[in-house]
Amino acid sequence: MNIAIVGGGIDGLSFALGLHKRGIDCDVFESVTDIKEIGVGITLLPHGMRELAALGVQEALESAGIENLESVFYTQHGQYVYREARGRHAGYDLPEIGIHRGKLHRILFDAAVSRLGANKVHTGMRCTGFSQNADGVQIDFSNAHTGQPVSVKAQIAVACDGVNSVMRKQMHPQDALCFAGINTWRGVTVHPPILTGKSYLRIGTVEVGKMVIYPIIDNVDGKGNKLINWVAELQKPNAAMNDWNRPGDPAVCAEIFKDWKFDFLNVPELILKAEKVFEYPMVDKDALPFWTQGRVTLMGDAAHPMYPRGSNGSAQALIDARTLAEQLSQHSNPQDALKAYEALRLAPTAKVVETNRNVPPDFIIMKAQELSGGKPFRHIDDLISQDELRQISDNYKTVAGFALTK
């Protein structure tokens, strides 16, 4: 069996490693020419770590990142709402890890090159389309190294080419991004430890401004400071989408949160001291009626782009990768494997997309602010019990599949 993987991100590389583990041949085609450790942070939840542990990279990931101890929720006034243990500290078999996305990508890329062979991982290959017949599928690329078009033939092709997938667009020409007026700014800042130094913070809601903050590198400067990853969100009616291709202005972002100076954190200072800030729109896409068309199927963000809430996008992509690798190892006809994979994964991921839109993990804060009228309160227990907040959290985790490894 010969498989072409279009895209060498987290999903494509994990899929390649899963196929190699099962003795199935594949080639990875990545659009960038050089793999660099760029970007910001990502959180690997226990059900995502389960997939990565099975690929033999858990030790490297734990060494490169920081294990989260707790998740803590605050209002925009800096008032405590709720806290819960995370990962191993919450009884899971595996940890929850905050890590630089570039380091995660590098670990997976190096593992793929080492195990598959450098001749199986092709860079500078940007997909331009595909065609297929009864004998196989042809994927067309533009080769950035030579400037020439290249065509590759395989038995099946798996699109791991992200939210702006060329292959998805060919299969679903009317496909479009869904934008609800939420823009984000993301950055990393060298900063002293916040709370426990292993705390994942959520503060505020998108209507008034929301921050997600967690550490991704320990003792980054040899002085005990950590590299802190942060994401700022704000929703405005009729807002124009932030530009993916434009660096963000820390001053613009800091102005939104200028009054957020709390006992445990000075938010505008955190933003202004960032090494670099990136702009992104908060987008997802409606669930598709199908992922598979003959010898081609979709995976990860190409299949089910979702709001980056709950840190679940990467975990769902990793589950996609393992599921399809398993199905391909169990079916003699690869097209039957693609159909079985879609039947197993389309509906569950559609549910996660819907949940992240409507009842995300910060619904806990939304509920507190609704009960308080958005004003400061004396104590959260005057508004809602911790048991009720725990139930909200547990309901979200159940729908989003977080409880799989407990």
mmCIF file of C-alpha atoms in Angstrom:
data_model
loop_
_atom_site.group_PDB
_atom_site.id
_atom_site.type_symbol
_atom_site.label_atom_id
_atom_site.label_comp_id
_atom_site.label_asym_id
_atom_site.label_seq_id
_atom_site.Cartn_x
_atom_site.Cartn_y
_atom_site.Cartn_z
ATOM 1 C CA MET A 1 0.000 0.000 0.000
ATOM 2 C CA ASN A 2 1.364 3.400 -1.016
ATOM 3 C CA ILE A 3 -0.052 6.493 0.708
ATOM 4 C CA ALA A 4 0.575 10.182 0.008
ATOM 5 C CA ILE A 5 0.207 12.468 3.032
ATOM 6 C CA VAL A 6 -0.367 16.057 1.926
ATOM 7 C CA GLY A 7 0.862 18.252 4.784
ATOM 8 C CA GLY A 8 3.581 17.706 7.357
ATOM 9 C CA GLY A 9 2.009 19.296 10.411
ATOM 10 C CA ILE A 10 1.046 17.610 13.673
ATOM 11 C CA ASP A 11 -1.613 15.422 12.038
ATOM 12 C CA GLY A 12 0.363 14.493 8.920
ATOM 13 C CA LEU A 13 3.546 13.588 10.793
ATOM 14 C CA SER A 14 1.683 11.656 13.497
ATOM 15 C CA PHE A 15 -0.206 9.768 10.810
ATOM 16 C CA ALA A 16 3.058 8.939 9.036
ATOM 17 C CA LEU A 17 4.575 7.657 12.293
ATOM 18 C CA GLY A 18 1.452 5.569 12.945
ATOM 19 C CA LEU A 19 1.604 4.040 9.466
ATOM 20 C CA HIS A 20 5.303 3.272 9.836
ATOM 21 C CA LYS A 21 4.617 1.587 13.177
ATOM 22 C CA ARG A 22 2.146 -0.701 11.354
ATOM 23 C CA GLY A 23 4.493 -1.416 8.425
ATOM 24 C CA ILE A 24 2.600 0.672 5.861
ATOM 25 C CA ASP A 25 4.501 2.702 3.265
ATOM 26 C CA CYS A 26 3.877 6.444 2.939
ATOM 27 C CA ASP A 27 5.390 9.712 1.778
ATOM 28 C CA VAL A 28 4.879 13.096 3.446
ATOM 29 C CA PHE A 29 4.671 16.251 1.325
ATOM 30 C CA GLU A 30 5.100 19.505 3.283
ATOM 31 C CA SER A 31 4.720 22.959 1.734
ATOM 32 C CA VAL A 32 7.431 24.814 3.689
ATOM 33 C CA THR A 33 11.020 24.479 2.560
ATOM 34 C CA ASP A 34 12.690 24.627 5.982
ATOM 35 C CA ILE A 35 11.321 23.334 9.279
ATOM 36 C CA LYS A 36 11.874 26.062 11.878
ATOM 37 C CA GLU A 37 10.755 26.306 15.483
ATOM 38 C CA ILE A 38 8.351 29.194 14.972
ATOM 39 C CA GLY A 39 4.962 30.121 16.416
ATOM 40 C CA VAL A 40 3.608 30.159 19.935
ATOM 41 C CA GLY A 41 2.298 27.615 22.432
ATOM 42 C CA ILE A 42 0.019 24.616 22.370
ATOM 43 C CA THR A 43 -1.437 22.436 25.121
ATOM 44 C CA LEU A 44 -1.339 18.662 24.810
ATOM 45 C CA LEU A 45 -4.215 17.164 26.797
ATOM 46 C CA PRO A 46 -4.092 13.606 28.201
ATOM 47 C CA HIS A 47 -6.117 12.107 25.341
ATOM 48 C CA GLY A 48 -3.708 13.750 22.886
ATOM 49 C CA MET A 49 -0.688 12.647 24.899
ATOM 50 C CA ARG A 50 -2.022 9.090 24.787
ATOM 51 C CA GLU A 51 -1.682 9.134 21.009
ATOM 52 C CA LEU A 52 1.789 10.702 21.128
ATOM 53 C CA ALA A 53 2.973 8.281 23.820
ATOM 54 C CA ALA A 54 1.984 5.389 21.548
ATOM 55 C CA LEU A 55 4.252 6.907 18.879
ATOM 56 C CA GLY A 56 7.214 6.893 21.285
ATOM 57 C CA VAL A 57 7.703 10.654 21.713
ATOM 58 C CA GLN A 58 6.294 11.210 25.225
ATOM 59 C CA GLU A 59 9.684 11.529 26.930
ATOM 60 C CA ALA A 60 10.911 14.111 24.421
ATOM 61 C CA LEU A 61 7.711 16.146 24.776
ATOM 62 C CA GLU A 62 7.825 16.135 28.579
ATOM 63 C CA SER A 63 11.439 17.300 28.468
ATOM 64 C CA ALA A 64 10.643 20.138 26.063
ATOM 65 C CA GLY A 65 7.495 21.446 27.767
ATOM 66 C CA ILE A 66 5.906 22.085 31.169
ATOM 67 C CA GLU A 67 3.437 19.779 32.884
ATOM 68 C CA ASN A 68 0.304 21.676 33.910
ATOM 69 C CA LEU A 69 -0.763 21.331 37.534
ATOM 70 C CA GLU A 70 -4.085 23.175 37.491
ATOM 71 C CA SER A 71 -6.576 25.178 35.476
ATOM 72 C CA VAL A 72 -7.850 28.387 37.124
ATOM 73 C CA PHE A 73 -10.729 30.621 36.035
ATOM 74 C CA TYR A 74 -11.132 34.347 36.810
ATOM 75 C CA THR A 75 -13.539 37.109 35.787
ATOM 76 C CA GLN A 76 -12.394 40.251 33.959
ATOM 77 C CA HIS A 77 -12.179 41.875 37.398
ATOM 78 C CA GLY A 78 -9.529 39.337 38.434
ATOM 79 C CA GLN A 79 -11.947 37.569 40.779
ATOM 80 C CA TYR A 80 -11.469 33.862 41.384
ATOM 81 C CA VAL A 81 -14.237 31.604 40.045
ATOM 82 C CA TYR A 82 -13.037 27.991 39.893
ATOM 83 C CA ARG A 83 -9.957 25.780 39.877
ATOM 84 C CA GLU A 84 -9.370 22.127 39.030
ATOM 85 C CA ALA A 85 -6.387 19.794 38.819
ATOM 86 C CA ARG A 86 -5.125 18.807 35.374
ATOM 87 C CA GLY A 87 -3.523 15.781 33.758
ATOM 88 C CA ARG A 88 -1.871 13.323 36.129
ATOM 89 C CA HIS A 89 -2.848 15.563 39.052
ATOM 90 C CA ALA A 90 -6.505 14.969 38.127
ATOM 91 C CA GLY A 91 -6.114 11.195 37.974
ATOM 92 C CA TYR A 92 -5.322 10.746 34.292
ATOM 93 C CA ASP A 93 -2.681 8.225 33.278
ATOM 94 C CA LEU A 94 -0.836 10.831 31.230
ATOM 95 C CA PRO A 95 0.174 14.456 31.779
ATOM 96 C CA GLU A 96 -1.158 17.674 30.300
ATOM 97 C CA ILE A 97 1.789 19.470 28.696
ATOM 98 C CA GLY A 98 2.205 23.105 27.637
ATOM 99 C CA ILE A 99 4.817 23.268 24.891
ATOM 100 C CA HIS A 100 6.081 25.566 22.152
ATOM 101 C CA ARG A 101 4.356 24.510 18.936
ATOM 102 C CA GLY A 102 7.649 24.730 17.061
ATOM 103 C CA LYS A 103 9.302 22.294 19.471
ATOM 104 C CA LEU A 104 6.394 19.846 19.132
ATOM 105 C CA HIS A 105 6.638 20.060 15.357
ATOM 106 C CA ARG A 106 10.404 19.580 15.421
ATOM 107 C CA ILE A 107 10.142 16.467 17.615
ATOM 108 C CA LEU A 108 7.587 14.892 15.275
ATOM 109 C CA PHE A 109 9.465 15.932 12.118
ATOM 110 C CA ASP A 110 12.780 14.547 13.354
ATOM 111 C CA ALA A 111 11.080 11.291 14.390
ATOM 112 C CA ALA A 112 9.488 10.950 10.945
ATOM 113 C CA VAL A 113 12.773 11.584 9.114
ATOM 114 C CA SER A 114 14.612 9.150 11.401
ATOM 115 C CA ARG A 115 12.083 6.327 11.105
ATOM 116 C CA LEU A 116 10.731 6.714 7.558
ATOM 117 C CA GLY A 117 13.966 7.990 6.032
ATOM 118 C CA ALA A 118 14.786 11.456 4.717
ATOM 119 C CA ASN A 119 13.751 10.377 1.196
ATOM 120 C CA LYS A 120 10.179 9.885 2.454
ATOM 121 C CA VAL A 121 9.658 13.381 3.878
ATOM 122 C CA HIS A 122 9.521 15.980 1.101
ATOM 123 C CA THR A 123 9.624 19.733 1.832
ATOM 124 C CA GLY A 124 8.735 22.679 -0.392
ATOM 125 C CA MET A 125 5.821 20.767 -1.946
ATOM 126 C CA ARG A 126 2.673 22.931 -2.085
ATOM 127 C CA CYS A 127 -0.417 21.038 -3.233
ATOM 128 C CA THR A 128 -2.316 22.590 -6.157
ATOM 129 C CA GLY A 129 -4.950 19.886 -6.723
ATOM 130 C CA PHE A 130 -5.624 16.232 -7.369
ATOM 131 C CA SER A 131 -7.298 13.827 -9.794
ATOM 132 C CA GLN A 132 -8.120 10.138 -9.525
ATOM 133 C CA ASN A 133 -9.306 7.076 -11.397
ATOM 134 C CA ALA A 134 -9.787 3.369 -10.766
ATOM 135 C CA ASP A 135 -6.039 2.792 -10.581
ATOM 136 C CA GLY A 136 -4.988 5.494 -8.139
ATOM 137 C CA VAL A 137 -4.799 9.182 -7.284
ATOM 138 C CA GLN A 138 -2.527 11.852 -8.729
ATOM 139 C CA ILE A 139 -1.605 14.813 -6.507
ATOM 140 C CA ASP A 140 -0.202 17.920 -8.171
ATOM 141 C CA PHE A 141 2.371 20.093 -6.414
ATOM 142 C CA SER A 142 4.396 23.215 -6.987
ATOM 143 C CA ASN A 143 7.993 22.487 -5.952
ATOM 144 C CA ALA A 144 9.424 25.523 -4.157
ATOM 145 C CA HIS A 145 12.975 24.185 -4.475
ATOM 146 C CA THR A 146 12.893 24.015 -8.288
ATOM 147 C CA GLY A 147 9.963 26.271 -9.166
ATOM 148 C CA GLN A 148 8.547 23.436 -11.286
ATOM 149 C CA PRO A 149 5.226 21.554 -11.109
ATOM 150 C CA VAL A 150 5.425 17.984 -9.859
ATOM 151 C CA SER A 151 2.848 15.191 -9.926
ATOM 152 C CA VAL A 152 2.853 12.242 -7.531
ATOM 153 C CA LYS A 153 0.827 9.041 -7.850
ATOM 154 C CA ALA A 154 -0.390 6.921 -4.938
ATOM 155 C CA GLN A 155 -3.090 4.419 -4.038
ATOM 156 C CA ILE A 156 -4.688 6.908 -1.659
ATOM 157 C CA ALA A 157 -4.075 10.487 -0.530
ATOM 158 C CA VAL A 158 -4.793 12.020 2.881
ATOM 159 C CA ALA A 159 -5.221 15.786 3.086
ATOM 160 C CA CYS A 160 -3.495 17.148 6.197
ATOM 161 C CA ASP A 161 -3.071 20.613 4.699
ATOM 162 C CA GLY A 162 -4.899 22.616 7.337
ATOM 163 C CA VAL A 163 -7.789 25.042 7.611
ATOM 164 C CA ASN A 164 -7.158 26.422 4.106
ATOM 165 C CA SER A 165 -6.849 22.962 2.575
ATOM 166 C CA VAL A 166 -6.613 22.935 -1.223
ATOM 167 C CA MET A 167 -7.896 19.364 -1.337
ATOM 168 C CA ARG A 168 -10.904 20.136 0.857
ATOM 169 C CA LYS A 169 -11.745 23.103 -1.374
ATOM 170 C CA GLN A 170 -11.636 20.895 -4.464
ATOM 171 C CA MET A 171 -13.963 18.376 -2.818
ATOM 172 C CA HIS A 172 -16.275 21.073 -1.397
ATOM 173 C CA PRO A 173 -16.097 24.167 -3.662
ATOM 174 C CA GLN A 174 -18.629 26.140 -1.577
ATOM 175 C CA ASP A 175 -16.590 25.645 1.588
ATOM 176 C CA ALA A 176 -16.074 28.845 3.610
ATOM 177 C CA LEU A 177 -14.655 30.043 6.921
ATOM 178 C CA CYS A 178 -17.137 30.871 9.680
ATOM 179 C CA PHE A 179 -16.243 34.115 11.479
ATOM 180 C CA ALA A 180 -18.373 35.459 14.327
ATOM 181 C CA GLY A 181 -16.480 38.684 14.998
ATOM 182 C CA ILE A 182 -13.908 37.204 17.401
ATOM 183 C CA ASN A 183 -10.313 38.279 16.791
ATOM 184 C CA THR A 184 -7.265 37.029 18.660
ATOM 185 C CA TRP A 185 -3.713 38.101 19.383
ATOM 186 C CA ARG A 186 -1.098 35.560 20.427
ATOM 187 C CA GLY A 187 2.324 36.010 21.901
ATOM 188 C CA VAL A 188 5.017 34.654 24.192
ATOM 189 C CA THR A 189 6.660 36.634 27.001
ATOM 190 C CA VAL A 190 9.590 35.918 29.316
ATOM 191 C CA HIS A 191 8.014 36.402 32.735
ATOM 192 C CA PRO A 192 8.322 35.256 36.360
ATOM 193 C CA PRO A 193 6.202 32.225 37.307
ATOM 194 C CA ILE A 194 2.464 32.979 37.578
ATOM 195 C CA LEU A 195 0.552 31.409 40.489
ATOM 196 C CA THR A 196 2.081 27.908 40.889
ATOM 197 C CA GLY A 197 4.310 28.315 37.831
ATOM 198 C CA LYS A 198 2.376 25.398 36.306
ATOM 199 C CA SER A 199 -1.066 27.038 36.172
ATOM 200 C CA TYR A 200 -3.278 27.356 33.094
ATOM 201 C CA LEU A 201 -5.290 30.591 33.452
ATOM 202 C CA ARG A 202 -8.497 31.698 31.773
ATOM 203 C CA ILE A 203 -9.609 35.257 32.524
ATOM 204 C CA GLY A 204 -12.745 37.048 31.279
ATOM 205 C CA THR A 205 -15.005 36.347 28.295
ATOM 206 C CA VAL A 206 -14.832 37.285 24.618
ATOM 207 C CA GLU A 207 -17.514 39.982 24.939
ATOM 208 C CA VAL A 208 -15.387 42.063 27.342
ATOM 209 C CA GLY A 209 -11.998 40.553 26.540
ATOM 210 C CA LYS A 210 -10.567 37.167 27.385
ATOM 211 C CA MET A 211 -7.047 35.939 28.124
ATOM 212 C CA VAL A 212 -5.699 32.380 28.108
ATOM 213 C CA ILE A 213 -2.253 32.185 29.751
ATOM 214 C CA TYR A 214 0.095 29.268 30.486
ATOM 215 C CA PRO A 215 3.855 28.503 30.617
ATOM 216 C CA ILE A 216 5.582 26.540 27.862
ATOM 217 C CA ILE A 217 9.331 26.637 28.690
ATOM 218 C CA ASP A 218 10.852 26.463 32.164
ATOM 219 C CA ASN A 219 13.766 28.672 33.281
ATOM 220 C CA VAL A 220 14.032 30.065 29.762
ATOM 221 C CA ASP A 221 16.696 32.642 30.652
ATOM 222 C CA GLY A 222 18.607 30.852 33.414
ATOM 223 C CA LYS A 223 17.134 33.263 35.966
ATOM 224 C CA GLY A 224 14.047 31.284 36.899
ATOM 225 C CA ASN A 225 11.723 33.046 34.450
ATOM 226 C CA LYS A 226 9.398 31.069 32.207
ATOM 227 C CA LEU A 227 8.306 31.558 28.626
ATOM 228 C CA ILE A 228 4.623 32.368 29.008
ATOM 229 C CA ASN A 229 2.209 31.724 26.155
ATOM 230 C CA TRP A 230 -0.834 33.995 26.015
ATOM 231 C CA VAL A 231 -3.862 34.385 23.778
ATOM 232 C CA ALA A 232 -6.120 37.453 23.852
ATOM 233 C CA GLU A 233 -9.635 37.345 22.420
ATOM 234 C CA LEU A 234 -12.242 40.023 21.789
ATOM 235 C CA GLN A 235 -15.594 39.834 20.020
ATOM 236 C CA LYS A 236 -17.133 42.898 18.381
ATOM 237 C CA PRO A 237 -20.224 43.148 16.168
ATOM 238 C CA ASN A 238 -19.309 43.531 12.492
ATOM 239 C CA ALA A 239 -15.581 43.241 13.269
ATOM 240 C CA ALA A 240 -13.237 42.722 10.327
ATOM 241 C CA MET A 241 -11.117 39.574 10.467
ATOM 242 C CA ASN A 242 -7.571 39.908 11.751
ATOM 243 C CA ASP A 243 -4.990 39.204 9.068
ATOM 244 C CA TRP A 244 -3.102 35.899 9.467
ATOM 245 C CA ASN A 245 -0.200 37.311 7.483
ATOM 246 C CA ARG A 246 0.348 40.491 9.504
ATOM 247 C CA PRO A 247 2.298 40.735 12.763
ATOM 248 C CA GLY A 248 0.207 42.005 15.653
ATOM 249 C CA ASP A 249 0.774 45.307 17.451
ATOM 250 C CA PRO A 250 1.244 44.697 21.213
ATOM 251 C CA ALA A 251 0.062 48.236 21.985
ATOM 252 C CA VAL A 252 -3.284 47.670 20.242
ATOM 253 C CA CYS A 253 -3.822 44.462 22.192
ATOM 254 C CA ALA A 254 -2.639 45.926 25.520
ATOM 255 C CA GLU A 255 -5.095 48.822 25.202
ATOM 256 C CA ILE A 256 -8.002 46.362 25.320
ATOM 257 C CA PHE A 257 -6.766 45.034 28.670
ATOM 258 C CA LYS A 258 -5.277 48.242 30.101
ATOM 259 C CA ASP A 259 -7.229 47.978 33.370
ATOM 260 C CA TRP A 260 -6.414 44.314 33.981
ATOM 261 C CA LYS A 261 -3.850 44.817 36.731
ATOM 262 C CA PHE A 262 -4.436 42.113 39.316
ATOM 263 C CA ASP A 263 -2.628 40.953 42.451
ATOM 264 C CA PHE A 264 -1.431 37.832 40.629
ATOM 265 C CA LEU A 265 -0.708 39.359 37.170
ATOM 266 C CA ASN A 266 -0.314 42.659 35.316
ATOM 267 C CA VAL A 267 -1.907 41.718 31.993
ATOM 268 C CA PRO A 268 -1.007 44.802 29.892
ATOM 269 C CA GLU A 269 2.599 44.491 31.016
ATOM 270 C CA LEU A 270 2.639 40.814 29.980
ATOM 271 C CA ILE A 271 1.399 41.796 26.512
ATOM 272 C CA LEU A 272 3.743 44.750 26.010
ATOM 273 C CA LYS A 273 6.822 42.706 26.939
ATOM 274 C CA ALA A 274 6.064 39.992 24.376
ATOM 275 C CA GLU A 275 8.907 38.937 22.090
ATOM 276 C CA LYS A 276 6.524 38.889 19.144
ATOM 277 C CA VAL A 277 2.752 39.127 18.660
ATOM 278 C CA PHE A 278 0.697 37.408 15.960
ATOM 279 C CA GLU A 279 -2.805 38.307 14.778
ATOM 280 C CA TYR A 280 -5.376 35.617 14.054
ATOM 281 C CA PRO A 281 -9.125 35.547 13.504
ATOM 282 C CA MET A 282 -11.116 33.050 15.561
ATOM 283 C CA VAL A 283 -12.611 30.876 12.835
ATOM 284 C CA ASP A 284 -13.955 27.412 12.263
ATOM 285 C CA LYS A 285 -16.017 25.722 9.555
ATOM 286 C CA ASP A 286 -19.371 23.994 9.502
ATOM 287 C CA ALA A 287 -19.249 20.208 9.637
ATOM 288 C CA LEU A 288 -18.999 18.546 6.233
ATOM 289 C CA PRO A 289 -21.428 15.922 4.911
ATOM 290 C CA PHE A 290 -18.444 13.761 3.909
ATOM 291 C CA TRP A 291 -14.633 13.707 4.126
ATOM 292 C CA THR A 292 -13.906 10.898 1.701
ATOM 293 C CA GLN A 293 -14.124 11.012 -2.077
ATOM 294 C CA GLY A 294 -12.893 7.820 -3.712
ATOM 295 C CA ARG A 295 -9.208 7.518 -2.873
ATOM 296 C CA VAL A 296 -8.921 10.834 -1.013
ATOM 297 C CA THR A 297 -9.879 11.756 2.542
ATOM 298 C CA LEU A 298 -9.387 14.638 4.983
ATOM 299 C CA MET A 299 -7.747 14.778 8.414
ATOM 300 C CA GLY A 300 -7.255 17.290 11.251
ATOM 301 C CA ASP A 301 -7.945 20.938 10.442
ATOM 302 C CA ALA A 302 -8.589 20.029 6.816
ATOM 303 C CA ALA A 303 -11.487 17.864 8.023
ATOM 304 C CA HIS A 304 -12.846 19.696 11.074
ATOM 305 C CA PRO A 305 -11.320 23.111 11.821
ATOM 306 C CA MET A 306 -12.574 24.211 15.235
ATOM 307 C CA TYR A 307 -12.232 27.115 17.625
ATOM 308 C CA PRO A 308 -8.969 26.762 19.575
ATOM 309 C CA ARG A 309 -10.883 26.393 22.818
ATOM 310 C CA GLY A 310 -10.267 23.586 25.224
ATOM 311 C CA SER A 311 -6.930 22.846 23.517
ATOM 312 C CA ASN A 312 -8.700 20.060 21.652
ATOM 313 C CA GLY A 313 -7.916 20.671 17.975
ATOM 314 C CA SER A 314 -4.551 18.909 18.081
ATOM 315 C CA ALA A 315 -5.929 16.046 20.190
ATOM 316 C CA GLN A 316 -8.744 15.378 17.716
ATOM 317 C CA ALA A 317 -6.247 15.451 14.827
ATOM 318 C CA LEU A 318 -4.043 12.934 16.654
ATOM 319 C CA ILE A 319 -7.042 10.641 17.184
ATOM 320 C CA ASP A 320 -7.858 10.983 13.468
ATOM 321 C CA ALA A 321 -4.304 9.915 12.632
ATOM 322 C CA ARG A 322 -4.356 6.823 14.832
ATOM 323 C CA THR A 323 -7.871 5.828 13.703
ATOM 324 C CA LEU A 324 -7.040 5.949 9.999
ATOM 325 C CA ALA A 325 -3.729 4.133 10.502
ATOM 326 C CA GLU A 326 -5.611 1.388 12.360
ATOM 327 C CA GLN A 327 -8.265 1.081 9.642
ATOM 328 C CA LEU A 328 -5.661 0.889 6.887
ATOM 329 C CA SER A 329 -3.915 -1.930 8.760
ATOM 330 C CA GLN A 330 -7.218 -3.827 9.088
ATOM 331 C CA HIS A 331 -8.615 -3.517 5.542
ATOM 332 C CA SER A 332 -7.139 -5.083 2.415
ATOM 333 C CA ASN A 333 -8.941 -2.479 0.288
ATOM 334 C CA PRO A 334 -7.697 0.994 1.290
ATOM 335 C CA GLN A 335 -10.885 2.665 0.047
ATOM 336 C CA ASP A 336 -12.879 0.587 2.535
ATOM 337 C CA ALA A 337 -10.500 1.821 5.247
ATOM 338 C CA LEU A 338 -11.180 5.459 4.307
ATOM 339 C CA LYS A 339 -14.924 4.897 4.581
ATOM 340 C CA ALA A 340 -14.588 3.162 7.954
ATOM 341 C CA TYR A 341 -12.406 6.005 9.245
ATOM 342 C CA GLU A 342 -14.943 8.616 8.201
ATOM 343 C CA ALA A 343 -17.766 6.656 9.828
ATOM 344 C CA LEU A 344 -15.837 6.585 13.109
ATOM 345 C CA ARG A 345 -14.617 10.197 13.188
ATOM 346 C CA LEU A 346 -16.937 12.566 11.296
ATOM 347 C CA ALA A 347 -19.787 12.717 13.818
ATOM 348 C CA PRO A 348 -17.671 12.963 17.016
ATOM 349 C CA THR A 349 -15.531 15.795 15.636
ATOM 350 C CA ALA A 350 -18.615 17.653 14.398
ATOM 351 C CA LYS A 351 -19.896 17.540 17.983
ATOM 352 C CA VAL A 352 -16.657 19.044 19.291
ATOM 353 C CA VAL A 353 -16.831 21.869 16.723
ATOM 354 C CA GLU A 354 -20.370 22.664 17.875
ATOM 355 C CA THR A 355 -19.443 22.471 21.565
ATOM 356 C CA ASN A 356 -16.479 24.815 21.201
ATOM 357 C CA ARG A 357 -18.751 27.343 19.491
ATOM 358 C CA ASN A 358 -21.586 27.239 21.982
ATOM 359 C CA VAL A 359 -20.485 25.832 25.360
ATOM 360 C CA PRO A 360 -16.685 26.183 25.602
ATOM 361 C CA PRO A 361 -14.679 25.513 28.792
ATOM 362 C CA ASP A 362 -14.857 29.211 29.753
ATOM 363 C CA PHE A 363 -18.637 28.830 30.002
ATOM 364 C CA ILE A 364 -17.779 28.611 33.718
ATOM 365 C CA ILE A 365 -16.732 32.286 33.637
ATOM 366 C CA MET A 366 -19.637 33.240 31.389
ATOM 367 C CA LYS A 367 -22.033 31.733 33.931
ATOM 368 C CA ALA A 368 -20.430 33.618 36.843
ATOM 369 C CA GLN A 369 -20.572 36.922 34.977
ATOM 370 C CA GLU A 370 -24.167 36.304 33.951
ATOM 371 C CA LEU A 371 -25.167 35.730 37.586
ATOM 372 C CA SER A 372 -23.254 38.807 38.775
ATOM 373 C CA GLY A 373 -24.452 41.064 35.973
ATOM 374 C CA GLY A 374 -20.827 41.525 34.941
ATOM 375 C CA LYS A 375 -20.037 43.346 38.176
ATOM 376 C CA PRO A 376 -17.602 42.448 40.967
ATOM 377 C CA PHE A 377 -18.996 40.065 43.563
ATOM 378 C CA ARG A 378 -18.062 39.322 47.163
ATOM 379 C CA HIS A 379 -17.434 35.604 46.698
ATOM 380 C CA ILE A 380 -18.233 33.134 43.915
ATOM 381 C CA ASP A 381 -20.092 30.843 46.349
ATOM 382 C CA ASP A 382 -22.688 33.614 46.763
ATOM 383 C CA LEU A 383 -23.604 33.121 43.081
ATOM 384 C CA ILE A 384 -23.062 29.456 42.274
ATOM 385 C CA SER A 385 -21.652 26.437 44.071
ATOM 386 C CA GLN A 386 -18.340 24.807 43.205
ATOM 387 C CA ASP A 387 -20.242 21.557 42.622
ATOM 388 C CA GLU A 388 -22.340 23.245 39.929
ATOM 389 C CA LEU A 389 -19.219 24.658 38.289
ATOM 390 C CA ARG A 390 -17.578 21.228 38.444
ATOM 391 C CA GLN A 391 -20.615 19.768 36.680
ATOM 392 C CA ILE A 392 -20.301 22.360 33.901
ATOM 393 C CA SER A 393 -16.647 21.398 33.479
ATOM 394 C CA ASP A 394 -17.366 17.665 33.516
ATOM 395 C CA ASN A 395 -20.148 18.043 30.946
ATOM 396 C CA TYR A 396 -17.796 19.889 28.592
ATOM 397 C CA LYS A 397 -15.077 17.263 28.977
ATOM 398 C CA THR A 398 -17.528 14.443 28.290
ATOM 399 C CA VAL A 399 -18.806 16.003 25.065
ATOM 400 C CA ALA A 400 -15.300 16.965 23.932
ATOM 401 C CA GLY A 401 -13.877 13.513 24.653
ATOM 402 C CA PHE A 402 -11.454 14.590 27.383
ATOM 403 C CA ALA A 403 -12.329 11.717 29.708
ATOM 404 C CA LEU A 404 -10.962 8.991 27.443
ATOM 405 C CA THR A 405 -7.755 8.273 29.354
ATOM 406 C CA LYS A 406 -8.985 8.404 32.943
#
